[in-house]
PDB file of C-alpha atoms in Angstrom:
ATOM      1  CA  UNK A   1     -27.116 -62.587  41.317  1.00  0.00           C
ATOM      2  CA  UNK A   2     -23.789 -63.224  39.661  1.00  0.00           C
ATOM      3  CA  UNK A   3     -23.611 -63.016  35.894  1.00  0.00           C
ATOM      4  CA  UNK A   4     -23.173 -66.221  33.967  1.00  0.00           C
ATOM      5  CA  UNK A   5     -22.214 -64.789  30.546  1.00  0.00           C
ATOM      6  CA  UNK A   6     -18.493 -65.275  31.194  1.00  0.00           C
ATOM      7  CA  UNK A   7     -15.664 -66.489  28.972  1.00  0.00           C
ATOM      8  CA  UNK A   8     -14.892 -70.186  29.094  1.00  0.00           C
ATOM      9  CA  UNK A   9     -11.781 -69.720  31.246  1.00  0.00           C
ATOM     10  CA  UNK A  10     -13.607 -67.525  33.761  1.00  0.00           C
ATOM     11  CA  UNK A  11     -16.593 -69.864  33.766  1.00  0.00           C
ATOM     12  CA  UNK A  12     -14.365 -72.831  34.578  1.00  0.00           C
ATOM     13  CA  UNK A  13     -12.726 -70.941  37.444  1.00  0.00           C
ATOM     14  CA  UNK A  14     -16.172 -69.976  38.679  1.00  0.00           C
ATOM     15  CA  UNK A  15     -17.309 -73.600  38.676  1.00  0.00           C
ATOM     16  CA  UNK A  16     -14.190 -74.727  40.534  1.00  0.00           C
ATOM     17  CA  UNK A  17     -14.622 -72.028  43.184  1.00  0.00           C
ATOM     18  CA  UNK A  18     -18.268 -72.968  43.709  1.00  0.00           C
ATOM     19  CA  UNK A  19     -17.353 -76.650  44.014  1.00  0.00           C
ATOM     20  CA  UNK A  20     -14.656 -75.865  46.593  1.00  0.00           C
ATOM     21  CA  UNK A  21     -17.066 -73.634  48.479  1.00  0.00           C
ATOM     22  CA  UNK A  22     -19.668 -76.423  48.511  1.00  0.00           C
ATOM     23  CA  UNK A  23     -17.091 -78.918  49.799  1.00  0.00           C
ATOM     24  CA  UNK A  24     -16.013 -76.460  52.481  1.00  0.00           C
ATOM     25  CA  UNK A  25     -19.620 -76.040  53.592  1.00  0.00           C
ATOM     26  CA  UNK A  26     -20.163 -79.816  53.618  1.00  0.00           C
ATOM     27  CA  UNK A  27     -17.120 -80.334  55.840  1.00  0.00           C
ATOM     28  CA  UNK A  28     -18.323 -77.638  58.215  1.00  0.00           C
ATOM     29  CA  UNK A  29     -21.726 -79.300  58.465  1.00  0.00           C
ATOM     30  CA  UNK A  30     -20.126 -82.697  59.090  1.00  0.00           C
ATOM     31  CA  UNK A  31     -17.936 -81.269  61.845  1.00  0.00           C
ATOM     32  CA  UNK A  32     -20.901 -79.640  63.576  1.00  0.00           C
ATOM     33  CA  UNK A  33     -23.104 -82.716  63.154  1.00  0.00           C
ATOM     34  CA  UNK A  34     -20.349 -84.979  64.550  1.00  0.00           C
ATOM     35  CA  UNK A  35     -19.922 -83.027  67.786  1.00  0.00           C
ATOM     36  CA  UNK A  36     -23.476 -81.800  68.409  1.00  0.00           C
ATOM     37  CA  UNK A  37     -25.601 -84.700  67.177  1.00  0.00           C
ATOM     38  CA  UNK A  38     -23.674 -87.941  66.889  1.00  0.00           C
ATOM     39  CA  UNK A  39     -21.569 -87.431  70.028  1.00  0.00           C
ATOM     40  CA  UNK A  40     -23.942 -85.305  72.030  1.00  0.00           C
ATOM     41  CA  UNK A  41     -22.887 -85.360  75.707  1.00  0.00           C
ATOM     42  CA  UNK A  42     -20.064 -87.774  74.853  1.00  0.00           C
ATOM     43  CA  UNK A  43     -17.149 -85.976  76.487  1.00  0.00           C
ATOM     44  CA  UNK A  44     -14.571 -88.539  75.375  1.00  0.00           C
ATOM     45  CA  UNK A  45     -15.387 -87.843  71.731  1.00  0.00           C
ATOM     46  CA  UNK A  46     -15.427 -84.084  72.232  1.00  0.00           C
ATOM     47  CA  UNK A  47     -11.715 -83.939  73.025  1.00  0.00           C
ATOM     48  CA  UNK A  48     -10.791 -85.652  69.750  1.00  0.00           C
ATOM     49  CA  UNK A  49     -10.359 -83.799  66.468  1.00  0.00           C
ATOM     50  CA  UNK A  50     -12.562 -85.215  63.747  1.00  0.00           C
ATOM     51  CA  UNK A  51     -11.086 -85.734  60.279  1.00  0.00           C
ATOM     52  CA  UNK A  52     -13.357 -83.138  58.674  1.00  0.00           C
ATOM     53  CA  UNK A  53     -11.921 -80.445  60.947  1.00  0.00           C
ATOM     54  CA  UNK A  54      -8.417 -81.166  59.652  1.00  0.00           C
ATOM     55  CA  UNK A  55      -9.574 -81.316  56.059  1.00  0.00           C
ATOM     56  CA  UNK A  56     -11.144 -77.887  56.448  1.00  0.00           C
ATOM     57  CA  UNK A  57      -7.644 -76.421  56.671  1.00  0.00           C
ATOM     58  CA  UNK A  58      -6.786 -77.977  53.316  1.00  0.00           C
ATOM     59  CA  UNK A  59      -9.956 -76.600  51.748  1.00  0.00           C
ATOM     60  CA  UNK A  60      -9.236 -73.111  53.068  1.00  0.00           C
ATOM     61  CA  UNK A  61      -5.798 -73.186  51.458  1.00  0.00           C
ATOM     62  CA  UNK A  62      -7.283 -74.428  48.166  1.00  0.00           C
ATOM     63  CA  UNK A  63      -9.758 -71.537  48.226  1.00  0.00           C
ATOM     64  CA  UNK A  64      -7.572 -68.633  49.353  1.00  0.00           C
ATOM     65  CA  UNK A  65      -4.397 -69.322  47.380  1.00  0.00           C
ATOM     66  CA  UNK A  66      -6.049 -69.566  43.895  1.00  0.00           C
ATOM     67  CA  UNK A  67      -8.028 -66.380  44.569  1.00  0.00           C
ATOM     68  CA  UNK A  68      -4.781 -64.552  45.318  1.00  0.00           C
ATOM     69  CA  UNK A  69      -3.325 -65.930  42.084  1.00  0.00           C
ATOM     70  CA  UNK A  70      -6.291 -64.513  40.167  1.00  0.00           C
ATOM     71  CA  UNK A  71      -5.578 -61.092  41.650  1.00  0.00           C
ATOM     72  CA  UNK A  72      -1.920 -61.454  40.699  1.00  0.00           C
ATOM     73  CA  UNK A  73      -3.060 -62.152  37.138  1.00  0.00           C
ATOM     74  CA  UNK A  74      -5.090 -58.921  37.225  1.00  0.00           C
ATOM     75  CA  UNK A  75      -1.991 -57.070  38.347  1.00  0.00           C
ATOM     76  CA  UNK A  76      -0.083 -58.557  35.407  1.00  0.00           C
ATOM     77  CA  UNK A  77      -2.770 -57.376  32.983  1.00  0.00           C
ATOM     78  CA  UNK A  78      -2.892 -53.853  34.426  1.00  0.00           C
ATOM     79  CA  UNK A  79       0.896 -53.543  34.201  1.00  0.00           C
ATOM     80  CA  UNK A  80       0.870 -54.138  30.441  1.00  0.00           C
ATOM     81  CA  UNK A  81       3.015 -51.512  28.778  1.00  0.00           C
ATOM     82  CA  UNK A  82       4.713 -50.688  32.076  1.00  0.00           C
ATOM     83  CA  UNK A  83       7.496 -52.166  34.131  1.00  0.00           C
ATOM     84  CA  UNK A  84       6.932 -55.815  35.023  1.00  0.00           C
ATOM     85  CA  UNK A  85       8.901 -55.575  38.268  1.00  0.00           C
ATOM     86  CA  UNK A  86       5.826 -55.006  40.423  1.00  0.00           C
ATOM     87  CA  UNK A  87       3.726 -57.971  39.171  1.00  0.00           C
ATOM     88  CA  UNK A  88       6.746 -60.287  39.267  1.00  0.00           C
ATOM     89  CA  UNK A  89       7.524 -59.252  42.846  1.00  0.00           C
ATOM     90  CA  UNK A  90       3.911 -59.732  43.927  1.00  0.00           C
ATOM     91  CA  UNK A  91       3.765 -63.092  42.160  1.00  0.00           C
ATOM     92  CA  UNK A  92       6.904 -64.298  43.919  1.00  0.00           C
ATOM     93  CA  UNK A  93       5.538 -63.172  47.299  1.00  0.00           C
ATOM     94  CA  UNK A  94       2.220 -64.981  46.757  1.00  0.00           C
ATOM     95  CA  UNK A  95       3.994 -68.105  45.513  1.00  0.00           C
ATOM     96  CA  UNK A  96       6.244 -68.169  48.577  1.00  0.00           C
ATOM     97  CA  UNK A  97       3.145 -67.964  50.750  1.00  0.00           C
ATOM     98  CA  UNK A  98       2.154 -71.382  49.403  1.00  0.00           C
ATOM     99  CA  UNK A  99       5.121 -72.797  51.350  1.00  0.00           C
ATOM    100  CA  UNK A 100       3.676 -71.395  54.559  1.00  0.00           C
ATOM    101  CA  UNK A 101       0.317 -72.893  53.603  1.00  0.00           C
ATOM    102  CA  UNK A 102       2.023 -76.277  53.239  1.00  0.00           C
ATOM    103  CA  UNK A 103       3.465 -75.921  56.741  1.00  0.00           C
ATOM    104  CA  UNK A 104       0.010 -75.019  58.034  1.00  0.00           C
ATOM    105  CA  UNK A 105      -1.490 -78.170  56.502  1.00  0.00           C
ATOM    106  CA  UNK A 106       1.323 -80.299  57.904  1.00  0.00           C
ATOM    107  CA  UNK A 107       0.864 -78.899  61.417  1.00  0.00           C
ATOM    108  CA  UNK A 108      -2.896 -79.510  61.337  1.00  0.00           C
ATOM    109  CA  UNK A 109      -2.290 -83.252  60.945  1.00  0.00           C
ATOM    110  CA  UNK A 110       0.243 -83.403  63.787  1.00  0.00           C
ATOM    111  CA  UNK A 111      -2.289 -83.112  66.615  1.00  0.00           C
ATOM    112  CA  UNK A 112      -5.184 -85.455  67.298  1.00  0.00           C
ATOM    113  CA  UNK A 113      -6.782 -83.902  70.393  1.00  0.00           C
ATOM    114  CA  UNK A 114      -7.689 -80.290  71.060  1.00  0.00           C
ATOM    115  CA  UNK A 115      -5.188 -79.982  73.891  1.00  0.00           C
ATOM    116  CA  UNK A 116      -2.368 -80.371  71.368  1.00  0.00           C
ATOM    117  CA  UNK A 117      -3.544 -77.356  69.365  1.00  0.00           C
ATOM    118  CA  UNK A 118      -1.864 -74.981  71.816  1.00  0.00           C
ATOM    119  CA  UNK A 119       1.527 -76.475  70.960  1.00  0.00           C
ATOM    120  CA  UNK A 120       0.998 -75.601  67.287  1.00  0.00           C
ATOM    121  CA  UNK A 121      -0.509 -72.201  67.928  1.00  0.00           C
ATOM    122  CA  UNK A 122       2.385 -70.621  66.036  1.00  0.00           C
ATOM    123  CA  UNK A 123       1.089 -72.151  62.801  1.00  0.00           C
ATOM    124  CA  UNK A 124      -2.200 -70.257  63.151  1.00  0.00           C
ATOM    125  CA  UNK A 125      -0.336 -66.969  63.610  1.00  0.00           C
ATOM    126  CA  UNK A 126       1.866 -67.726  60.637  1.00  0.00           C
ATOM    127  CA  UNK A 127      -1.033 -68.612  58.339  1.00  0.00           C
ATOM    128  CA  UNK A 128      -3.224 -65.663  59.308  1.00  0.00           C
ATOM    129  CA  UNK A 129      -0.284 -63.266  59.154  1.00  0.00           C
ATOM    130  CA  UNK A 130       0.555 -64.483  55.657  1.00  0.00           C
ATOM    131  CA  UNK A 131      -3.040 -63.944  54.544  1.00  0.00           C
ATOM    132  CA  UNK A 132      -3.018 -60.387  55.901  1.00  0.00           C
ATOM    133  CA  UNK A 133       0.312 -59.606  54.248  1.00  0.00           C
ATOM    134  CA  UNK A 134      -0.900 -60.977  50.898  1.00  0.00           C
ATOM    135  CA  UNK A 135      -4.069 -58.892  51.049  1.00  0.00           C
ATOM    136  CA  UNK A 136      -2.139 -55.708  51.774  1.00  0.00           C
ATOM    137  CA  UNK A 137       0.372 -56.332  48.970  1.00  0.00           C
ATOM    138  CA  UNK A 138      -2.299 -57.158  46.385  1.00  0.00           C
ATOM    139  CA  UNK A 139      -4.558 -54.242  47.332  1.00  0.00           C
ATOM    140  CA  UNK A 140      -1.760 -51.668  47.354  1.00  0.00           C
ATOM    141  CA  UNK A 141      -0.382 -52.934  44.027  1.00  0.00           C
ATOM    142  CA  UNK A 142      -3.769 -52.769  42.288  1.00  0.00           C
ATOM    143  CA  UNK A 143      -4.480 -49.300  43.659  1.00  0.00           C
ATOM    144  CA  UNK A 144      -1.070 -48.068  42.509  1.00  0.00           C
ATOM    145  CA  UNK A 145      -1.550 -49.418  38.977  1.00  0.00           C
ATOM    146  CA  UNK A 146      -5.050 -47.990  38.723  1.00  0.00           C
ATOM    147  CA  UNK A 147      -3.906 -44.598  40.021  1.00  0.00           C
ATOM    148  CA  UNK A 148      -1.105 -44.441  37.439  1.00  0.00           C
ATOM    149  CA  UNK A 149      -3.451 -45.498  34.618  1.00  0.00           C
ATOM    150  CA  UNK A 150      -5.468 -42.279  34.578  1.00  0.00           C
ATOM    151  CA  UNK A 151      -5.854 -40.806  31.105  1.00  0.00           C
ATOM    152  CA  UNK A 152      -7.591 -37.478  31.779  1.00  0.00           C
ATOM    153  CA  UNK A 153     -10.940 -38.663  30.409  1.00  0.00           C
ATOM    154  CA  UNK A 154     -13.666 -38.372  33.009  1.00  0.00           C
ATOM    155  CA  UNK A 155     -15.359 -41.701  32.190  1.00  0.00           C
ATOM    156  CA  UNK A 156     -12.141 -43.740  32.378  1.00  0.00           C
ATOM    157  CA  UNK A 157     -10.893 -41.941  35.490  1.00  0.00           C
ATOM    158  CA  UNK A 158     -14.262 -42.463  37.172  1.00  0.00           C
ATOM    159  CA  UNK A 159     -14.112 -46.188  36.422  1.00  0.00           C
ATOM    160  CA  UNK A 160     -10.548 -46.365  37.792  1.00  0.00           C
ATOM    161  CA  UNK A 161     -11.667 -44.617  40.977  1.00  0.00           C
ATOM    162  CA  UNK A 162     -14.566 -47.044  41.430  1.00  0.00           C
ATOM    163  CA  UNK A 163     -12.237 -50.001  40.967  1.00  0.00           C
ATOM    164  CA  UNK A 164      -9.801 -48.571  43.505  1.00  0.00           C
ATOM    165  CA  UNK A 165     -12.577 -48.181  46.073  1.00  0.00           C
ATOM    166  CA  UNK A 166     -13.723 -51.733  45.349  1.00  0.00           C
ATOM    167  CA  UNK A 167     -10.214 -53.140  45.790  1.00  0.00           C
ATOM    168  CA  UNK A 168      -9.709 -51.255  49.052  1.00  0.00           C
ATOM    169  CA  UNK A 169     -13.015 -52.486  50.440  1.00  0.00           C
ATOM    170  CA  UNK A 170     -12.311 -56.082  49.413  1.00  0.00           C
ATOM    171  CA  UNK A 171      -8.762 -56.060  50.772  1.00  0.00           C
ATOM    172  CA  UNK A 172      -9.852 -54.444  54.026  1.00  0.00           C
ATOM    173  CA  UNK A 173     -12.625 -56.984  54.546  1.00  0.00           C
ATOM    174  CA  UNK A 174     -10.352 -60.000  54.185  1.00  0.00           C
ATOM    175  CA  UNK A 175      -7.575 -58.346  56.180  1.00  0.00           C
ATOM    176  CA  UNK A 176      -9.936 -57.437  59.016  1.00  0.00           C
ATOM    177  CA  UNK A 177     -11.203 -61.026  59.188  1.00  0.00           C
ATOM    178  CA  UNK A 178      -7.677 -62.439  59.412  1.00  0.00           C
ATOM    179  CA  UNK A 179      -6.585 -59.829  61.974  1.00  0.00           C
ATOM    180  CA  UNK A 180      -9.640 -60.504  64.141  1.00  0.00           C
ATOM    181  CA  UNK A 181      -8.890 -64.230  63.930  1.00  0.00           C
ATOM    182  CA  UNK A 182      -5.331 -63.609  65.126  1.00  0.00           C
ATOM    183  CA  UNK A 183      -6.526 -61.426  68.001  1.00  0.00           C
ATOM    184  CA  UNK A 184      -9.078 -63.977  69.171  1.00  0.00           C
ATOM    185  CA  UNK A 185      -6.487 -66.735  68.885  1.00  0.00           C
ATOM    186  CA  UNK A 186      -4.112 -64.785  71.124  1.00  0.00           C
ATOM    187  CA  UNK A 187      -6.721 -63.641  73.661  1.00  0.00           C
ATOM    188  CA  UNK A 188      -8.939 -66.754  73.771  1.00  0.00           C
ATOM    189  CA  UNK A 189      -6.888 -69.741  72.602  1.00  0.00           C
ATOM    190  CA  UNK A 190      -8.992 -72.337  74.450  1.00  0.00           C
ATOM    191  CA  UNK A 191     -12.477 -71.633  73.086  1.00  0.00           C
ATOM    192  CA  UNK A 192     -11.563 -71.844  69.367  1.00  0.00           C
ATOM    193  CA  UNK A 193     -13.548 -68.796  68.352  1.00  0.00           C
ATOM    194  CA  UNK A 194     -10.766 -68.012  65.880  1.00  0.00           C
ATOM    195  CA  UNK A 195     -11.627 -71.219  64.007  1.00  0.00           C
ATOM    196  CA  UNK A 196     -15.138 -69.906  63.347  1.00  0.00           C
ATOM    197  CA  UNK A 197     -13.668 -66.672  61.980  1.00  0.00           C
ATOM    198  CA  UNK A 198     -11.349 -68.704  59.760  1.00  0.00           C
ATOM    199  CA  UNK A 199     -14.385 -70.483  58.341  1.00  0.00           C
ATOM    200  CA  UNK A 200     -15.907 -67.079  57.613  1.00  0.00           C
ATOM    201  CA  UNK A 201     -12.656 -65.944  55.992  1.00  0.00           C
ATOM    202  CA  UNK A 202     -12.892 -68.671  53.354  1.00  0.00           C
ATOM    203  CA  UNK A 203     -16.438 -67.556  52.483  1.00  0.00           C
ATOM    204  CA  UNK A 204     -15.295 -63.960  52.166  1.00  0.00           C
ATOM    205  CA  UNK A 205     -12.611 -64.985  49.686  1.00  0.00           C
ATOM    206  CA  UNK A 206     -15.127 -66.901  47.579  1.00  0.00           C
ATOM    207  CA  UNK A 207     -17.441 -63.876  47.445  1.00  0.00           C
ATOM    208  CA  UNK A 208     -14.471 -61.668  46.614  1.00  0.00           C
ATOM    209  CA  UNK A 209     -13.615 -63.880  43.650  1.00  0.00           C
ATOM    210  CA  UNK A 210     -17.220 -63.933  42.410  1.00  0.00           C
ATOM    211  CA  UNK A 211     -17.405 -60.141  42.642  1.00  0.00           C
ATOM    212  CA  UNK A 212     -14.111 -59.897  40.760  1.00  0.00           C
ATOM    213  CA  UNK A 213     -15.585 -61.805  37.820  1.00  0.00           C
ATOM    214  CA  UNK A 214     -18.624 -59.509  37.705  1.00  0.00           C
ATOM    215  CA  UNK A 215     -16.803 -56.211  38.248  1.00  0.00           C
ATOM    216  CA  UNK A 216     -15.713 -55.830  34.614  1.00  0.00           C
ATOM    217  CA  UNK A 217     -19.262 -56.368  33.273  1.00  0.00           C
ATOM    218  CA  UNK A 218     -20.918 -53.879  35.610  1.00  0.00           C
ATOM    219  CA  UNK A 219     -17.997 -51.494  35.150  1.00  0.00           C
ATOM    220  CA  UNK A 220     -18.489 -51.443  31.366  1.00  0.00           C
ATOM    221  CA  UNK A 221     -22.222 -51.084  31.855  1.00  0.00           C
ATOM    222  CA  UNK A 222     -21.801 -48.004  34.030  1.00  0.00           C
ATOM    223  CA  UNK A 223     -19.465 -46.279  31.582  1.00  0.00           C
ATOM    224  CA  UNK A 224     -21.828 -46.718  28.617  1.00  0.00           C
ATOM    225  CA  UNK A 225     -25.052 -44.672  28.942  1.00  0.00           C
ATOM    226  CA  UNK A 226     -26.647 -46.574  26.060  1.00  0.00           C
ATOM    227  CA  UNK A 227     -25.740 -50.003  27.443  1.00  0.00           C
ATOM    228  CA  UNK A 228     -28.159 -52.850  26.871  1.00  0.00           C
ATOM    229  CA  UNK A 229     -29.312 -55.276  29.507  1.00  0.00           C
ATOM    230  CA  UNK A 230     -31.140 -58.529  29.311  1.00  0.00           C
ATOM    231  CA  UNK A 231     -34.102 -59.381  31.486  1.00  0.00           C
ATOM    232  CA  UNK A 232     -31.807 -60.651  34.268  1.00  0.00           C
ATOM    233  CA  UNK A 233     -30.024 -57.286  34.548  1.00  0.00           C
ATOM    234  CA  UNK A 234     -26.732 -58.548  33.060  1.00  0.00           C
ATOM    235  CA  UNK A 235     -24.831 -56.279  30.717  1.00  0.00           C
ATOM    236  CA  UNK A 236     -24.716 -57.577  27.145  1.00  0.00           C
ATOM    237  CA  UNK A 237     -22.522 -55.362  24.917  1.00  0.00           C
ATOM    238  CA  UNK A 238     -23.235 -57.469  21.829  1.00  0.00           C
ATOM    239  CA  UNK A 239     -26.926 -56.551  22.091  1.00  0.00           C
ATOM    240  CA  UNK A 240     -26.026 -52.880  22.085  1.00  0.00           C
ATOM    241  CA  UNK A 241     -23.883 -53.318  18.957  1.00  0.00           C
ATOM    242  CA  UNK A 242     -26.640 -55.212  17.180  1.00  0.00           C
ATOM    243  CA  UNK A 243     -29.227 -52.562  18.089  1.00  0.00           C
ATOM    244  CA  UNK A 244     -26.931 -49.787  16.856  1.00  0.00           C
ATOM    245  CA  UNK A 245     -26.428 -51.552  13.525  1.00  0.00           C
ATOM    246  CA  UNK A 246     -30.170 -52.057  13.108  1.00  0.00           C
ATOM    247  CA  UNK A 247     -30.869 -48.394  13.874  1.00  0.00           C
ATOM    248  CA  UNK A 248     -28.234 -47.232  11.380  1.00  0.00           C
ATOM    249  CA  UNK A 249     -29.670 -49.553   8.706  1.00  0.00           C
ATOM    250  CA  UNK A 250     -33.205 -48.249   9.210  1.00  0.00           C
ATOM    251  CA  UNK A 251     -31.995 -44.646   9.204  1.00  0.00           C
ATOM    252  CA  UNK A 252     -30.074 -45.162   5.968  1.00  0.00           C
ATOM    253  CA  UNK A 253     -33.121 -46.749   4.354  1.00  0.00           C
ATOM    254  CA  UNK A 254     -35.272 -43.770   5.345  1.00  0.00           C
ATOM    255  CA  UNK A 255     -32.711 -41.338   3.979  1.00  0.00           C
ATOM    256  CA  UNK A 256     -32.445 -43.179   0.687  1.00  0.00           C
ATOM    257  CA  UNK A 257     -36.162 -43.318  -0.017  1.00  0.00           C
ATOM    258  CA  UNK A 258     -36.852 -39.791   1.229  1.00  0.00           C
ATOM    259  CA  UNK A 259     -37.097 -36.934  -1.302  1.00  0.00           C
ATOM    260  CA  UNK A 260     -36.906 -33.253  -0.587  1.00  0.00           C
ATOM    261  CA  UNK A 261     -40.496 -32.815  -1.813  1.00  0.00           C
ATOM    262  CA  UNK A 262     -41.678 -35.722   0.368  1.00  0.00           C
ATOM    263  CA  UNK A 263     -42.390 -37.842  -2.645  1.00  0.00           C
ATOM    264  CA  UNK A 264     -41.314 -41.409  -3.156  1.00  0.00           C
ATOM    265  CA  UNK A 265     -38.913 -41.976  -6.007  1.00  0.00           C
ATOM    266  CA  UNK A 266     -37.429 -44.984  -7.627  1.00  0.00           C
ATOM    267  CA  UNK A 267     -34.475 -46.340  -5.602  1.00  0.00           C
ATOM    268  CA  UNK A 268     -32.609 -47.095  -8.803  1.00  0.00           C
ATOM    269  CA  UNK A 269     -32.175 -43.375  -9.405  1.00  0.00           C
ATOM    270  CA  UNK A 270     -29.941 -43.118  -6.367  1.00  0.00           C
ATOM    271  CA  UNK A 271     -27.963 -46.101  -7.479  1.00  0.00           C
ATOM    272  CA  UNK A 272     -27.274 -44.665 -10.906  1.00  0.00           C
ATOM    273  CA  UNK A 273     -26.440 -41.122  -9.849  1.00  0.00           C
ATOM    274  CA  UNK A 274     -23.196 -41.924  -7.952  1.00  0.00           C
ATOM    275  CA  UNK A 275     -22.029 -43.948 -10.982  1.00  0.00           C
ATOM    276  CA  UNK A 276     -22.680 -41.039 -13.317  1.00  0.00           C
ATOM    277  CA  UNK A 277     -20.914 -38.607 -11.002  1.00  0.00           C
ATOM    278  CA  UNK A 278     -17.971 -40.945 -10.717  1.00  0.00           C
ATOM    279  CA  UNK A 279     -17.691 -41.225 -14.472  1.00  0.00           C
ATOM    280  CA  UNK A 280     -17.801 -37.449 -14.882  1.00  0.00           C
ATOM    281  CA  UNK A 281     -15.097 -36.931 -12.283  1.00  0.00           C
ATOM    282  CA  UNK A 282     -12.939 -39.593 -13.901  1.00  0.00           C
ATOM    283  CA  UNK A 283     -13.468 -38.039 -17.293  1.00  0.00           C
ATOM    284  CA  UNK A 284     -12.490 -34.607 -15.984  1.00  0.00           C
ATOM    285  CA  UNK A 285      -9.405 -35.967 -14.311  1.00  0.00           C
ATOM    286  CA  UNK A 286      -8.291 -37.610 -17.490  1.00  0.00           C
ATOM    287  CA  UNK A 287      -8.411 -34.364 -19.415  1.00  0.00           C
TER     288      UNK A 287
END
């Protein structure tokens, strides 16, 4: 389960990503239903490209590009106090990739039958290659910033190492999907297996973004041995703070009303004594 106790900005991005993922799934279902149910054994309809298949390309761009921007924002945050050359360079590279995504969308609306897809095969290579390049740049940049952010404290260094492993795994997963799609497109261009892998690639990016939102909560929970959790297993630091304050208040009350001879005394005695001591010290200092 993904945690829902997120800031308003993160919660809004989460809702948008889930909506885009739902639309992507709906278009996939429509495409499959159109060819396998509505036009079953209709060979004339099977050679035509349905509108939902073209719109899937648009949805994939709307899913992948914002996720990369979120990672660029993480790079900007991690580079605080350091040189801003790296995040600016990565941001420019990811922004320029949006131009290639625009070309990919344009090319998808230039063919109307599946036989024309071979003529625009270069657009598939360009789009998948751009995705792979973006994943490598983002992953290497995050790992570099995390490696240079070590402080010598074991808890912080351990968290940085865990985040580096997470980034490498996430970047490798998306890169492997895009590379496999390119290989299948080059080896088997007529059976459109690469399109199925592209559909899977969009889902991987959505899961990567959802895991990114949860990584900071579980990371803080692992670094704090006294962390508090609610009944859903979500880390709630404010509960831990409140419990600590309550424990300190109860401990102070026990110390105040506890006498060395285990007898209960009037609490007003302990209120008056510091005032008397303060007056004596002030009187001595004035002499």
